[in-house]
Amino acid sequence: MNDLKTVLDINRAHYKKFGLSVPIFDELIVGFRWIMSADTQKRMSLAFRAERTMPPERYEEIARNLYGKPLDECIESLLVKGDPQLRNLIVSLSNLMSKPFNSSELLAKRGIMRTEGLTFPYKTEGKKIGLIGFGVYISRFFNNCAEFHAFDLRAPEQILSYRFKDGTHRYPSGIHWHLGKNALEFSDLLKTLDIVIMSGSTVVNNSYTELLKASKRAEIKGIYGPSCELCPDYLFDLGFDYIFSTTLKDKETYLQTSLGPDPVYREFDYMNLYELAKE
């Protein structure tokens, strides 16, 4: 997990440069979709709950031993264990540690421009586009590009629908589907695309750097979602051109909904959305 150690070092340097105190770890929440970390200032980060997760009892034990400590010490103590099952939690804590530096003011001081909302301000007409992790950008790409390729680890039956009258018709139509496999298995295709946007869950499952290499021909390489808030400086240095992420408006309001009995809710209603690009 050398990448997360690099992120830790960059964020530590930011705290020193800007004269801020490292936040204190206060709470861990493990949901069915997200691993959420909160500090004593009520800030909370989300990281997609991906593979290699652990039973609740182990999360509770780890959290109990870390509560009340600065985030950098928490992250460092988990990194030295070298346990891949801890990666999901470390990403969540890294996202939380980065939050104080993701304001427009402090981003601008590092040559990064922040704009509010989700607009994706790039030309898509005539482009071959790949979306790794099917979601968010569907309406922006569908019927607005030459080819729209969607990659997802989920099996076809978890995404696709079919109508069986006058033959077999698959929906959503008009999209080139690559499902049930890691997008890296389609590296030859990724090399041909003009725009590649990947989910922040690729940071959690540690495929993002190889996916970035496979997409080196793309003129726009982006990453999106709450899971990729961990360090914009690091992601841009790697070669990403565009980042879309979110921050919660209010921790407790979000938790009341996300931990409630209704599994259907609009997460973005509880988040401030923003896009980042290098100036």
Short mmCIF file of C-alpha atoms in Angstrom, two decimals, residues 22-29 36-40 59 62-72 74 78 89 92-93 96:
data_model
loop_
_atom_site.label_atom_id
_atom_site.label_comp_id
_atom_site.label_asym_id
_atom_site.label_seq_id
_atom_site.Cartn_x
_atom_site.Cartn_y
_atom_site.Cartn_z
CA VAL A 22 -4.52 17.10 12.32
CA PRO A 23 -8.16 16.14 13.05
CA ILE A 24 -8.98 13.58 15.73
CA PHE A 25 -10.65 10.29 14.79
CA ASP A 26 -14.06 10.11 16.48
CA GLU A 27 -16.30 7.51 14.83
CA LEU A 28 -16.39 4.61 12.36
CA ILE A 29 -19.61 3.61 10.60
CA MET A 36 -17.52 6.09 6.83
CA SER A 37 -15.04 7.84 9.11
CA ALA A 38 -15.74 10.94 11.19
CA ASP A 39 -13.63 13.36 13.19
CA THR A 40 -14.45 15.42 16.29
CA TYR A 59 -13.93 -3.11 12.71
CA ILE A 62 -9.77 -1.54 15.42
CA ALA A 63 -11.86 1.61 15.88
CA ARG A 64 -11.84 1.31 19.67
CA ASN A 65 -8.04 1.31 19.65
CA LEU A 66 -7.85 4.36 17.37
CA TYR A 67 -10.52 6.70 18.74
CA GLY A 68 -9.12 9.94 20.14
CA LYS A 69 -5.93 9.79 18.08
CA PRO A 70 -4.87 12.14 15.23
CA LEU A 71 -5.80 10.79 11.82
CA ASP A 72 -2.22 10.58 10.58
CA CYS A 74 -4.33 6.15 12.86
CA LEU A 78 -2.84 0.59 10.01
CA LEU A 89 -10.62 1.69 6.06
CA SER A 92 -11.78 6.29 4.25
CA LEU A 93 -9.44 7.78 6.87
CA LEU A 96 -11.16 12.40 6.00
#
